[in-house]
Each structure stands twice: as structure tokens, then as C-alpha cells.
Amino acid sequence: MFTSIPSGSAFRSHGGGAAAECEGVGEGDDPATLDVVEEQQPIRSTRWIFIEGVAVVVPLPIDFDAYEPEGPSLAEVTRTFSVYCADTFYSGNFKGFIEVAATDAMLDPRTQLTNLYNGLQLEELAVYENKVVGEWGGLVVRSPAWLAINGSAWRTQRSNPQYYRGWTLYLITVPTALDFEVVFVPDPDRPSTPFSGVVPCVGADDDFPRVENSEFPSRPNALADFAEPGSNQDCEWTPPGPGEVTITARQTFAVSFWASGAVEPQPDYVWESPPVSFRVGELVAVNVND
């Protein structure tokens, strides 16, 4: 029950204003228990009772793995309330229904956005460590490094639900893009071309299947053993010489504010991994014999 109503709310202005009078029957004069209508004692009151009636938006179970940010906008949604006069909701005090906008000052769920953002815990993002790092202790000059993240992070994620004045609220985040910030500092004793830039990887229109408990996107079998320095294709970077490279993954999410089936898009959110540094060295000799 709420007794403090904001001045801009439709509840406060219903019937002509906060002090508007209505006519009903008093406590103890329930028409359902009186034999003769004339026994009712009409009263005038400035008190109004609002009880939510038929829900316009019905929350349904959400398949978050297949979630698409679709639904009516908050601006299109209303909630229905039964209106009663005086202190009781006897049938004799019923005054009709009102449709109240979802964004009404009394109901507006957007006031809870900050709490939802504060409670959103996205899965930690990590740069995938190429197999060559384990074999040679670092990346190899002119050998393409595949840029990827932990596969479990590339998925739709959501906040814990929040319940507010009849609403069930979520923030839902859908991954839409992935790129990598790459900064290479050459070994001063063996100079080569420095590199500092962003390597694109996955865009909103790309179709990369997500693999559980593996890197995302998966390393292609056709990735060359050697290539020209720099980025020669998406998700790939080739070291130009010995030195050290620092890689940071950046994952972009499309964010939706979900309120009992109504959807309101929010600004995209960029989630970064901790930067990871790798030594880059040269292979002096390679044994190609079986």
C-alpha cells in the first residue's frame, strides 16, 4: 500500500485533484450485507482507493539464450486500476476504471535502472592464450596469433530480477561485437615496426557459433603458419619482430531494460578484459621431421 503519491501522477489528479470529493457508503454499510438499499448512509470523502485490475502486460518466462529485444515500449504500456471512494472497496464505492501510463510518476520502473546496473554481474572476460604460447613461451615473429576470448563469455546475460510496484524488472545484455586493442613495443636491441591499434573480430552481422568451454571465435584450421606483419584478417594479428605485445579484449553488448514484457533499449555497454602481455620472439630453427 502506498499513501505518498507524486504530484505529477494520474492517481493524484483523478477525480479533479488531490482534494476532490467523491460520494460513497461508510464503514459497516457494505451493500452485500444490507437488506434494504435505503439503509445505506451516503458519505462524502476526499479519500480514493486504487486497486490494480486487469494486467495489460503479462510477464512470460524468458528464454535468455534465444532472447530478442522485442516487445511493446514502456511508452505504449498502461496498467488498469479499479477506483473506489472513501475507505472501503465496497461495490457501492466503485467509481470505474482508469488506465495509468507505465511511465506515470507513481509507477515508472525506470527509477530502478541504477540499481539494476549496480547489480549486473557480467562474466569475466579473458583473452584466449594461443597454443603457441605454451609451446614456445610467447608469440612468434611473423606467425599469426588468433585473437579470441573465453567462449562462455559470449552469451546473453542478465541481472537478477528486481520487483518494484507490480513490475518484474531485468537488464538483459546481448553480445553484438568483439574487438581487440593490440599494443606492440619492439625490442630496442632488435628494432621492428611498433603497432598500436584495434583489430576487429566479430560484428553484429557475423555468424560465429558459440562453443562451450572453449575460445570464441574458434581458431580456423586454415590460419596460415606465417604471414605479413599486422592484421591481415579479422581476429588475427601477426607480430612484426621481437618485443612485447599487450592485448585487451573488448566485448560490446546491446542492453535492454525489460519491465514485465515491455522493452526499452539502453546505450550499448562495452566490457573489457584485463590486459594480457606476451613476449614475442623468433624461432631460430624448426625441426620439421616427423
PDB file of C-alpha atoms in Angstrom:
ATOM      1  CA  MET A   1       0.000   0.000   0.000  1.00  0.00           C
ATOM      2  CA  PHE A   2       1.275   3.457  -0.938  1.00  0.00           C
ATOM      3  CA  THR A   3      -0.041   6.676   0.588  1.00  0.00           C
ATOM      4  CA  SER A   4       2.524   9.157  -0.728  1.00  0.00           C
ATOM      5  CA  ILE A   5       1.682   9.963  -4.353  1.00  0.00           C
ATOM      6  CA  PRO A   6       3.870  12.271  -6.519  1.00  0.00           C
ATOM      7  CA  SER A   7       2.166  15.467  -7.643  1.00  0.00           C
ATOM      8  CA  GLY A   8       2.527  14.629 -11.342  1.00  0.00           C
ATOM      9  CA  SER A   9       0.821  11.244 -11.058  1.00  0.00           C
ATOM     10  CA  ALA A  10      -2.546  10.406 -12.625  1.00  0.00           C
ATOM     11  CA  PHE A  11      -3.561   8.930  -9.262  1.00  0.00           C
ATOM     12  CA  ARG A  12      -3.225  12.321  -7.593  1.00  0.00           C
ATOM     13  CA  SER A  13      -5.227  14.187 -10.238  1.00  0.00           C
ATOM     14  CA  HIS A  14      -8.011  11.608 -10.630  1.00  0.00           C
ATOM     15  CA  GLY A  15     -11.474  12.987  -9.928  1.00  0.00           C
ATOM     16  CA  GLY A  16     -10.383  16.603 -10.138  1.00  0.00           C
ATOM     17  CA  GLY A  17      -7.385  16.870  -7.861  1.00  0.00           C
ATOM     18  CA  ALA A  18      -5.894  15.757  -4.582  1.00  0.00           C
ATOM     19  CA  ALA A  19      -8.745  17.275  -2.535  1.00  0.00           C
ATOM     20  CA  ALA A  20     -11.597  16.236  -4.871  1.00  0.00           C
ATOM     21  CA  GLU A  21     -14.622  14.745  -3.143  1.00  0.00           C
ATOM     22  CA  CYS A  22     -16.481  11.578  -4.010  1.00  0.00           C
ATOM     23  CA  GLU A  23     -19.686  10.007  -2.693  1.00  0.00           C
ATOM     24  CA  GLY A  24     -19.853   6.501  -1.319  1.00  0.00           C
ATOM     25  CA  VAL A  25     -21.042   4.417   1.608  1.00  0.00           C
ATOM     26  CA  GLY A  26     -19.361   4.294   5.007  1.00  0.00           C
ATOM     27  CA  GLU A  27     -17.724   1.564   7.022  1.00  0.00           C
ATOM     28  CA  GLY A  28     -20.263  -1.075   8.015  1.00  0.00           C
ATOM     29  CA  ASP A  29     -22.628  -0.217   5.175  1.00  0.00           C
ATOM     30  CA  ASP A  30     -21.471  -2.925   2.803  1.00  0.00           C
ATOM     31  CA  PRO A  31     -24.311  -3.249   0.233  1.00  0.00           C
ATOM     32  CA  ALA A  32     -23.734  -7.012   0.140  1.00  0.00           C
ATOM     33  CA  THR A  33     -24.859  -7.299   3.792  1.00  0.00           C
ATOM     34  CA  LEU A  34     -27.735  -4.757   3.851  1.00  0.00           C
ATOM     35  CA  ASP A  35     -31.280  -5.922   3.119  1.00  0.00           C
ATOM     36  CA  VAL A  36     -32.609  -2.521   2.088  1.00  0.00           C
ATOM     37  CA  VAL A  37     -30.708  -0.065  -0.069  1.00  0.00           C
ATOM     38  CA  GLU A  38     -32.214   2.823   1.886  1.00  0.00           C
ATOM     39  CA  GLU A  39     -30.332   1.716   4.982  1.00  0.00           C
ATOM     40  CA  GLN A  40     -27.053   2.803   3.402  1.00  0.00           C
ATOM     41  CA  GLN A  41     -25.682   6.034   4.774  1.00  0.00           C
ATOM     42  CA  PRO A  42     -24.105   8.053   1.941  1.00  0.00           C
ATOM     43  CA  ILE A  43     -20.920   9.847   2.852  1.00  0.00           C
ATOM     44  CA  ARG A  44     -18.673  12.301   1.085  1.00  0.00           C
ATOM     45  CA  SER A  45     -14.960  11.716   1.170  1.00  0.00           C
ATOM     46  CA  THR A  46     -11.695  13.002  -0.270  1.00  0.00           C
ATOM     47  CA  ARG A  47     -10.086   9.562   0.050  1.00  0.00           C
ATOM     48  CA  TRP A  48      -9.681   7.361  -3.002  1.00  0.00           C
ATOM     49  CA  ILE A  49      -8.569   3.725  -3.264  1.00  0.00           C
ATOM     50  CA  PHE A  50      -6.883   2.350  -6.390  1.00  0.00           C
ATOM     51  CA  ILE A  51      -6.633  -1.418  -6.831  1.00  0.00           C
ATOM     52  CA  GLU A  52      -4.886  -2.825  -9.852  1.00  0.00           C
ATOM     53  CA  GLY A  53      -7.296  -4.690 -12.087  1.00  0.00           C
ATOM     54  CA  VAL A  54      -6.627  -6.461 -15.367  1.00  0.00           C
ATOM     55  CA  ALA A  55      -2.941  -6.512 -16.229  1.00  0.00           C
ATOM     56  CA  VAL A  56      -2.231  -5.314 -19.764  1.00  0.00           C
ATOM     57  CA  VAL A  57       1.262  -6.794 -19.880  1.00  0.00           C
ATOM     58  CA  VAL A  58       1.626 -10.342 -18.569  1.00  0.00           C
ATOM     59  CA  PRO A  59       5.195 -11.470 -17.752  1.00  0.00           C
ATOM     60  CA  LEU A  60       6.113 -14.709 -19.504  1.00  0.00           C
ATOM     61  CA  PRO A  61       9.091 -16.998 -18.939  1.00  0.00           C
ATOM     62  CA  ILE A  62      12.118 -15.703 -20.833  1.00  0.00           C
ATOM     63  CA  ASP A  63      14.379 -17.936 -22.911  1.00  0.00           C
ATOM     64  CA  PHE A  64      17.504 -15.848 -22.355  1.00  0.00           C
ATOM     65  CA  ASP A  65      19.658 -17.932 -24.700  1.00  0.00           C
ATOM     66  CA  ALA A  66      17.328 -17.084 -27.597  1.00  0.00           C
ATOM     67  CA  TYR A  67      16.286 -13.661 -26.340  1.00  0.00           C
ATOM     68  CA  GLU A  68      15.433 -10.988 -28.884  1.00  0.00           C
ATOM     69  CA  PRO A  69      14.825  -7.458 -27.588  1.00  0.00           C
ATOM     70  CA  GLU A  70      11.242  -7.289 -28.792  1.00  0.00           C
ATOM     71  CA  GLY A  71       8.081  -6.141 -27.058  1.00  0.00           C
ATOM     72  CA  PRO A  72       5.971  -3.041 -26.567  1.00  0.00           C
ATOM     73  CA  SER A  73       7.826   0.041 -25.416  1.00  0.00           C
ATOM     74  CA  LEU A  74       7.132   1.490 -21.985  1.00  0.00           C
ATOM     75  CA  ALA A  75       5.538   4.490 -23.709  1.00  0.00           C
ATOM     76  CA  GLU A  76       2.891   2.151 -25.190  1.00  0.00           C
ATOM     77  CA  VAL A  77       2.002   0.298 -21.983  1.00  0.00           C
ATOM     78  CA  THR A  78      -0.705   1.156 -19.470  1.00  0.00           C
ATOM     79  CA  ARG A  79      -1.899  -0.539 -16.292  1.00  0.00           C
ATOM     80  CA  THR A  80      -5.553  -0.803 -15.309  1.00  0.00           C
ATOM     81  CA  PHE A  81      -6.809   0.189 -11.854  1.00  0.00           C
ATOM     82  CA  SER A  82     -10.242  -0.048 -10.192  1.00  0.00           C
ATOM     83  CA  VAL A  83     -11.231   3.168  -8.432  1.00  0.00           C
ATOM     84  CA  TYR A  84     -13.120   3.253  -5.107  1.00  0.00           C
ATOM     85  CA  CYS A  85     -14.320   6.141  -2.962  1.00  0.00           C
ATOM     86  CA  ALA A  86     -13.781   6.534   0.793  1.00  0.00           C
ATOM     87  CA  ASP A  87     -12.007   3.951   2.941  1.00  0.00           C
ATOM     88  CA  THR A  88     -13.549   0.719   1.634  1.00  0.00           C
ATOM     89  CA  PHE A  89     -13.822  -1.095  -1.656  1.00  0.00           C
ATOM     90  CA  TYR A  90     -17.487  -1.994  -1.299  1.00  0.00           C
ATOM     91  CA  SER A  91     -19.384  -2.295  -4.573  1.00  0.00           C
ATOM     92  CA  GLY A  92     -21.254   0.866  -3.624  1.00  0.00           C
ATOM     93  CA  ASN A  93     -17.973   2.757  -3.616  1.00  0.00           C
ATOM     94  CA  PHE A  94     -16.792   1.557  -7.025  1.00  0.00           C
ATOM     95  CA  LYS A  95     -16.282   4.504  -9.396  1.00  0.00           C
ATOM     96  CA  GLY A  96     -14.916   2.809 -12.510  1.00  0.00           C
ATOM     97  CA  PHE A  97     -11.513   2.106 -14.029  1.00  0.00           C
ATOM     98  CA  ILE A  98      -8.553   4.236 -15.015  1.00  0.00           C
ATOM     99  CA  GLU A  99      -5.685   3.443 -17.364  1.00  0.00           C
ATOM    100  CA  VAL A 100      -2.382   4.664 -15.957  1.00  0.00           C
ATOM    101  CA  ALA A 101       0.706   5.031 -18.146  1.00  0.00           C
ATOM    102  CA  ALA A 102       3.662   2.812 -17.309  1.00  0.00           C
ATOM    103  CA  THR A 103       5.763   5.962 -17.092  1.00  0.00           C
ATOM    104  CA  ASP A 104       3.434   7.599 -14.565  1.00  0.00           C
ATOM    105  CA  ALA A 105       5.368   9.241 -11.732  1.00  0.00           C
ATOM    106  CA  MET A 106       3.927   6.712  -9.287  1.00  0.00           C
ATOM    107  CA  LEU A 107       4.741   3.606 -11.357  1.00  0.00           C
ATOM    108  CA  ASP A 108       7.707   4.496 -13.565  1.00  0.00           C
ATOM    109  CA  PRO A 109      10.094   1.496 -13.382  1.00  0.00           C
ATOM    110  CA  ARG A 110      12.963   3.462 -14.923  1.00  0.00           C
ATOM    111  CA  THR A 111      13.710   4.870 -11.475  1.00  0.00           C
ATOM    112  CA  GLN A 112      15.239   1.459 -10.732  1.00  0.00           C
ATOM    113  CA  LEU A 113      17.744   1.456 -13.606  1.00  0.00           C
ATOM    114  CA  THR A 114      20.680   2.497 -11.438  1.00  0.00           C
ATOM    115  CA  ASN A 115      20.009  -0.356  -9.014  1.00  0.00           C
ATOM    116  CA  LEU A 116      19.801  -2.830 -11.893  1.00  0.00           C
ATOM    117  CA  TYR A 117      23.098  -1.637 -13.383  1.00  0.00           C
ATOM    118  CA  ASN A 118      24.758  -1.826  -9.983  1.00  0.00           C
ATOM    119  CA  GLY A 119      23.533  -5.405  -9.591  1.00  0.00           C
ATOM    120  CA  LEU A 120      24.557  -6.575 -13.074  1.00  0.00           C
ATOM    121  CA  GLN A 121      27.475  -9.010 -12.856  1.00  0.00           C
ATOM    122  CA  LEU A 122      28.797  -9.882 -16.295  1.00  0.00           C
ATOM    123  CA  GLU A 123      31.027 -12.922 -16.697  1.00  0.00           C
ATOM    124  CA  GLU A 124      34.706 -12.040 -16.544  1.00  0.00           C
ATOM    125  CA  LEU A 125      36.242 -11.593 -19.964  1.00  0.00           C
ATOM    126  CA  ALA A 126      39.632 -13.172 -20.676  1.00  0.00           C
ATOM    127  CA  VAL A 127      41.968 -13.116 -23.682  1.00  0.00           C
ATOM    128  CA  TYR A 128      42.446 -16.601 -25.107  1.00  0.00           C
ATOM    129  CA  GLU A 129      46.044 -17.809 -24.833  1.00  0.00           C
ATOM    130  CA  ASN A 130      47.264 -19.161 -28.140  1.00  0.00           C
ATOM    131  CA  LYS A 131      48.655 -22.691 -28.048  1.00  0.00           C
ATOM    132  CA  VAL A 132      51.988 -21.405 -29.321  1.00  0.00           C
ATOM    133  CA  VAL A 133      52.497 -19.510 -26.043  1.00  0.00           C
ATOM    134  CA  GLY A 134      52.608 -22.782 -24.150  1.00  0.00           C
ATOM    135  CA  GLU A 135      54.905 -24.374 -26.716  1.00  0.00           C
ATOM    136  CA  TRP A 136      57.421 -21.564 -27.184  1.00  0.00           C
ATOM    137  CA  GLY A 137      56.921 -19.311 -24.172  1.00  0.00           C
ATOM    138  CA  GLY A 138      55.388 -16.490 -26.195  1.00  0.00           C
ATOM    139  CA  LEU A 139      54.204 -15.433 -29.636  1.00  0.00           C
ATOM    140  CA  VAL A 140      56.361 -15.988 -32.686  1.00  0.00           C
ATOM    141  CA  VAL A 141      57.528 -13.335 -35.151  1.00  0.00           C
ATOM    142  CA  ARG A 142      55.515 -13.420 -38.398  1.00  0.00           C
ATOM    143  CA  SER A 143      53.370 -16.275 -37.112  1.00  0.00           C
ATOM    144  CA  PRO A 144      49.674 -15.186 -36.967  1.00  0.00           C
ATOM    145  CA  ALA A 145      48.201 -15.049 -33.459  1.00  0.00           C
ATOM    146  CA  TRP A 146      44.492 -15.897 -33.273  1.00  0.00           C
ATOM    147  CA  LEU A 147      42.593 -13.364 -31.126  1.00  0.00           C
ATOM    148  CA  ALA A 148      39.729 -14.824 -29.114  1.00  0.00           C
ATOM    149  CA  ILE A 149      38.095 -14.845 -25.670  1.00  0.00           C
ATOM    150  CA  ASN A 150      36.787 -17.449 -23.238  1.00  0.00           C
ATOM    151  CA  GLY A 151      33.790 -18.925 -25.052  1.00  0.00           C
ATOM    152  CA  SER A 152      31.489 -18.858 -22.023  1.00  0.00           C
ATOM    153  CA  ALA A 153      31.508 -15.044 -22.036  1.00  0.00           C
ATOM    154  CA  TRP A 154      29.906 -14.794 -25.482  1.00  0.00           C
ATOM    155  CA  ARG A 155      26.295 -15.252 -24.418  1.00  0.00           C
ATOM    156  CA  THR A 156      23.209 -13.340 -23.386  1.00  0.00           C
ATOM    157  CA  GLN A 157      23.451 -12.318 -19.739  1.00  0.00           C
ATOM    158  CA  ARG A 158      21.004 -10.642 -17.370  1.00  0.00           C
ATOM    159  CA  SER A 159      20.746  -9.009 -13.997  1.00  0.00           C
ATOM    160  CA  ASN A 160      18.976 -10.606 -11.074  1.00  0.00           C
ATOM    161  CA  PRO A 161      15.246  -9.771 -11.127  1.00  0.00           C
ATOM    162  CA  GLN A 162      14.007  -6.764  -9.228  1.00  0.00           C
ATOM    163  CA  TYR A 163      10.387  -6.283  -8.135  1.00  0.00           C
ATOM    164  CA  TYR A 164       9.003  -2.774  -7.971  1.00  0.00           C
ATOM    165  CA  ARG A 165       5.383  -1.617  -7.606  1.00  0.00           C
ATOM    166  CA  GLY A 166       3.965  -4.522  -9.577  1.00  0.00           C
ATOM    167  CA  TRP A 167       6.817  -4.753 -12.086  1.00  0.00           C
ATOM    168  CA  THR A 168       9.309  -7.555 -12.658  1.00  0.00           C
ATOM    169  CA  LEU A 169      12.497  -5.888 -13.927  1.00  0.00           C
ATOM    170  CA  TYR A 170      15.666  -7.102 -15.664  1.00  0.00           C
ATOM    171  CA  LEU A 171      18.589  -5.699 -17.565  1.00  0.00           C
ATOM    172  CA  ILE A 172      19.309  -8.045 -20.460  1.00  0.00           C
ATOM    173  CA  THR A 173      22.619  -7.846 -22.325  1.00  0.00           C
ATOM    174  CA  VAL A 174      23.167  -9.433 -25.746  1.00  0.00           C
ATOM    175  CA  PRO A 175      26.724  -9.570 -27.191  1.00  0.00           C
ATOM    176  CA  THR A 176      26.936  -7.842 -30.572  1.00  0.00           C
ATOM    177  CA  ALA A 177      30.606  -7.128 -31.267  1.00  0.00           C
ATOM    178  CA  LEU A 178      34.116  -8.133 -30.269  1.00  0.00           C
ATOM    179  CA  ASP A 179      37.426  -6.450 -30.991  1.00  0.00           C
ATOM    180  CA  PHE A 180      40.909  -6.340 -29.533  1.00  0.00           C
ATOM    181  CA  GLU A 181      43.207  -3.479 -28.613  1.00  0.00           C
ATOM    182  CA  VAL A 182      46.743  -4.519 -29.542  1.00  0.00           C
ATOM    183  CA  VAL A 183      49.862  -2.586 -28.475  1.00  0.00           C
ATOM    184  CA  PHE A 184      53.229  -3.929 -29.593  1.00  0.00           C
ATOM    185  CA  VAL A 185      56.523  -2.484 -28.306  1.00  0.00           C
ATOM    186  CA  PRO A 186      59.597  -3.716 -30.241  1.00  0.00           C
ATOM    187  CA  ASP A 187      62.721  -4.958 -28.521  1.00  0.00           C
ATOM    188  CA  PRO A 188      65.083  -1.938 -28.675  1.00  0.00           C
ATOM    189  CA  ASP A 189      68.037  -4.241 -29.347  1.00  0.00           C
ATOM    190  CA  ARG A 190      66.279  -5.769 -32.379  1.00  0.00           C
ATOM    191  CA  PRO A 191      64.101  -2.945 -33.768  1.00  0.00           C
ATOM    192  CA  SER A 192      60.966  -3.540 -35.797  1.00  0.00           C
ATOM    193  CA  THR A 193      57.779  -1.604 -36.535  1.00  0.00           C
ATOM    194  CA  PRO A 194      55.679  -0.776 -33.442  1.00  0.00           C
ATOM    195  CA  PHE A 195      51.950  -1.382 -33.568  1.00  0.00           C
ATOM    196  CA  SER A 196      49.063   0.202 -31.686  1.00  0.00           C
ATOM    197  CA  GLY A 197      45.523  -0.276 -32.904  1.00  0.00           C
ATOM    198  CA  VAL A 198      42.209  -2.054 -32.726  1.00  0.00           C
ATOM    199  CA  VAL A 199      41.792  -5.379 -34.515  1.00  0.00           C
ATOM    200  CA  PRO A 200      38.128  -6.087 -35.396  1.00  0.00           C
ATOM    201  CA  CYS A 201      36.881  -9.586 -34.773  1.00  0.00           C
ATOM    202  CA  VAL A 202      33.112 -10.153 -34.583  1.00  0.00           C
ATOM    203  CA  GLY A 203      30.371  -7.787 -35.743  1.00  0.00           C
ATOM    204  CA  ALA A 204      26.611  -7.808 -35.312  1.00  0.00           C
ATOM    205  CA  ASP A 205      26.085  -9.486 -38.710  1.00  0.00           C
ATOM    206  CA  ASP A 206      28.749 -12.167 -38.299  1.00  0.00           C
ATOM    207  CA  ASP A 207      27.666 -15.731 -37.652  1.00  0.00           C
ATOM    208  CA  PHE A 208      30.134 -17.429 -35.332  1.00  0.00           C
ATOM    209  CA  PRO A 209      28.755 -20.430 -33.408  1.00  0.00           C
ATOM    210  CA  ARG A 210      29.438 -20.271 -29.685  1.00  0.00           C
ATOM    211  CA  VAL A 211      31.329 -23.239 -28.253  1.00  0.00           C
ATOM    212  CA  GLU A 212      31.013 -24.049 -24.548  1.00  0.00           C
ATOM    213  CA  ASN A 213      34.244 -24.079 -22.509  1.00  0.00           C
ATOM    214  CA  SER A 214      36.427 -23.108 -25.432  1.00  0.00           C
ATOM    215  CA  GLU A 215      37.684 -20.000 -27.152  1.00  0.00           C
ATOM    216  CA  PHE A 216      35.361 -17.735 -29.104  1.00  0.00           C
ATOM    217  CA  PRO A 217      35.549 -17.477 -32.017  1.00  0.00           C
ATOM    218  CA  SER A 218      37.219 -20.813 -32.675  1.00  0.00           C
ATOM    219  CA  ARG A 219      40.590 -20.777 -34.426  1.00  0.00           C
ATOM    220  CA  PRO A 220      40.139 -21.667 -38.107  1.00  0.00           C
ATOM    221  CA  ASN A 221      42.016 -24.636 -39.473  1.00  0.00           C
ATOM    222  CA  ALA A 222      43.103 -22.567 -42.467  1.00  0.00           C
ATOM    223  CA  LEU A 223      45.040 -19.999 -40.430  1.00  0.00           C
ATOM    224  CA  ALA A 224      48.432 -19.602 -42.093  1.00  0.00           C
ATOM    225  CA  ASP A 225      51.658 -20.641 -40.360  1.00  0.00           C
ATOM    226  CA  PHE A 226      53.360 -17.407 -41.451  1.00  0.00           C
ATOM    227  CA  ALA A 227      52.053 -14.068 -42.710  1.00  0.00           C
ATOM    228  CA  GLU A 228      52.916 -10.428 -43.261  1.00  0.00           C
ATOM    229  CA  PRO A 229      53.069  -8.330 -40.052  1.00  0.00           C
ATOM    230  CA  GLY A 230      49.948  -6.595 -38.762  1.00  0.00           C
ATOM    231  CA  SER A 231      46.308  -7.624 -39.049  1.00  0.00           C
ATOM    232  CA  ASN A 232      45.619  -9.479 -42.292  1.00  0.00           C
ATOM    233  CA  GLN A 233      42.071 -10.589 -41.427  1.00  0.00           C
ATOM    234  CA  ASP A 234      39.525 -10.274 -38.630  1.00  0.00           C
ATOM    235  CA  CYS A 235      40.541 -11.778 -35.273  1.00  0.00           C
ATOM    236  CA  GLU A 236      44.196 -12.114 -36.314  1.00  0.00           C
ATOM    237  CA  TRP A 237      47.419 -10.223 -35.642  1.00  0.00           C
ATOM    238  CA  THR A 238      50.924 -11.080 -36.799  1.00  0.00           C
ATOM    239  CA  PRO A 239      53.943  -9.812 -34.792  1.00  0.00           C
ATOM    240  CA  PRO A 240      56.495  -7.877 -36.910  1.00  0.00           C
ATOM    241  CA  GLY A 241      59.504  -8.591 -34.718  1.00  0.00           C
ATOM    242  CA  PRO A 242      60.741  -9.430 -31.219  1.00  0.00           C
ATOM    243  CA  GLY A 243      59.346  -7.426 -28.318  1.00  0.00           C
ATOM    244  CA  GLU A 244      56.268  -7.431 -26.116  1.00  0.00           C
ATOM    245  CA  VAL A 245      52.600  -7.197 -27.053  1.00  0.00           C
ATOM    246  CA  THR A 246      49.700  -6.284 -24.759  1.00  0.00           C
ATOM    247  CA  ILE A 247      46.203  -7.398 -25.796  1.00  0.00           C
ATOM    248  CA  THR A 248      42.868  -6.268 -24.334  1.00  0.00           C
ATOM    249  CA  ALA A 249      39.561  -7.811 -25.442  1.00  0.00           C
ATOM    250  CA  ARG A 250      36.529  -5.511 -25.781  1.00  0.00           C
ATOM    251  CA  GLN A 251      33.051  -7.000 -25.950  1.00  0.00           C
ATOM    252  CA  THR A 252      30.065  -4.810 -26.871  1.00  0.00           C
ATOM    253  CA  PHE A 253      26.610  -5.617 -25.511  1.00  0.00           C
ATOM    254  CA  ALA A 254      23.228  -4.348 -26.646  1.00  0.00           C
ATOM    255  CA  VAL A 255      21.362  -3.582 -23.414  1.00  0.00           C
ATOM    256  CA  SER A 256      17.592  -3.833 -22.926  1.00  0.00           C
ATOM    257  CA  PHE A 257      15.560  -2.724 -19.927  1.00  0.00           C
ATOM    258  CA  TRP A 258      12.832  -5.367 -19.553  1.00  0.00           C
ATOM    259  CA  ALA A 259       9.794  -4.455 -17.439  1.00  0.00           C
ATOM    260  CA  SER A 260       7.138  -7.202 -17.301  1.00  0.00           C
ATOM    261  CA  GLY A 261       7.329  -7.682 -21.066  1.00  0.00           C
ATOM    262  CA  ALA A 262       7.815  -4.056 -22.059  1.00  0.00           C
ATOM    263  CA  VAL A 263      11.239  -3.314 -23.533  1.00  0.00           C
ATOM    264  CA  GLU A 264      13.232  -0.107 -23.604  1.00  0.00           C
ATOM    265  CA  PRO A 265      16.677  -0.093 -25.260  1.00  0.00           C
ATOM    266  CA  GLN A 266      19.603   1.361 -23.343  1.00  0.00           C
ATOM    267  CA  PRO A 267      23.001   2.596 -24.583  1.00  0.00           C
ATOM    268  CA  ASP A 268      25.423  -0.129 -25.648  1.00  0.00           C
ATOM    269  CA  TYR A 269      27.818  -1.288 -22.971  1.00  0.00           C
ATOM    270  CA  VAL A 270      31.486  -2.136 -23.590  1.00  0.00           C
ATOM    271  CA  TRP A 271      33.039  -4.744 -21.304  1.00  0.00           C
ATOM    272  CA  GLU A 272      36.842  -5.063 -21.266  1.00  0.00           C
ATOM    273  CA  SER A 273      39.138  -7.879 -20.238  1.00  0.00           C
ATOM    274  CA  PRO A 274      42.206  -7.333 -18.092  1.00  0.00           C
ATOM    275  CA  PRO A 275      45.124  -6.568 -20.440  1.00  0.00           C
ATOM    276  CA  VAL A 276      47.450  -9.521 -21.044  1.00  0.00           C
ATOM    277  CA  SER A 277      51.081  -9.206 -22.164  1.00  0.00           C
ATOM    278  CA  PHE A 278      53.038 -11.757 -24.199  1.00  0.00           C
ATOM    279  CA  ARG A 279      56.690 -11.890 -25.135  1.00  0.00           C
ATOM    280  CA  VAL A 280      57.335 -12.072 -28.874  1.00  0.00           C
ATOM    281  CA  GLY A 281      60.395 -13.978 -30.023  1.00  0.00           C
ATOM    282  CA  GLU A 282      61.953 -15.502 -33.115  1.00  0.00           C
ATOM    283  CA  LEU A 283      62.278 -19.160 -33.977  1.00  0.00           C
ATOM    284  CA  VAL A 284      65.927 -19.793 -34.731  1.00  0.00           C
ATOM    285  CA  ALA A 285      65.357 -23.296 -36.098  1.00  0.00           C
ATOM    286  CA  VAL A 286      62.418 -25.557 -36.545  1.00  0.00           C
ATOM    287  CA  ASN A 287      62.591 -29.344 -36.815  1.00  0.00           C
ATOM    288  CA  VAL A 288      60.114 -30.321 -39.497  1.00  0.00           C
ATOM    289  CA  ASN A 289      60.990 -34.021 -39.447  1.00  0.00           C
ATOM    290  CA  ASP A 290      58.435 -36.456 -38.024  1.00  0.00           C
TER     291      ASP A 290
END
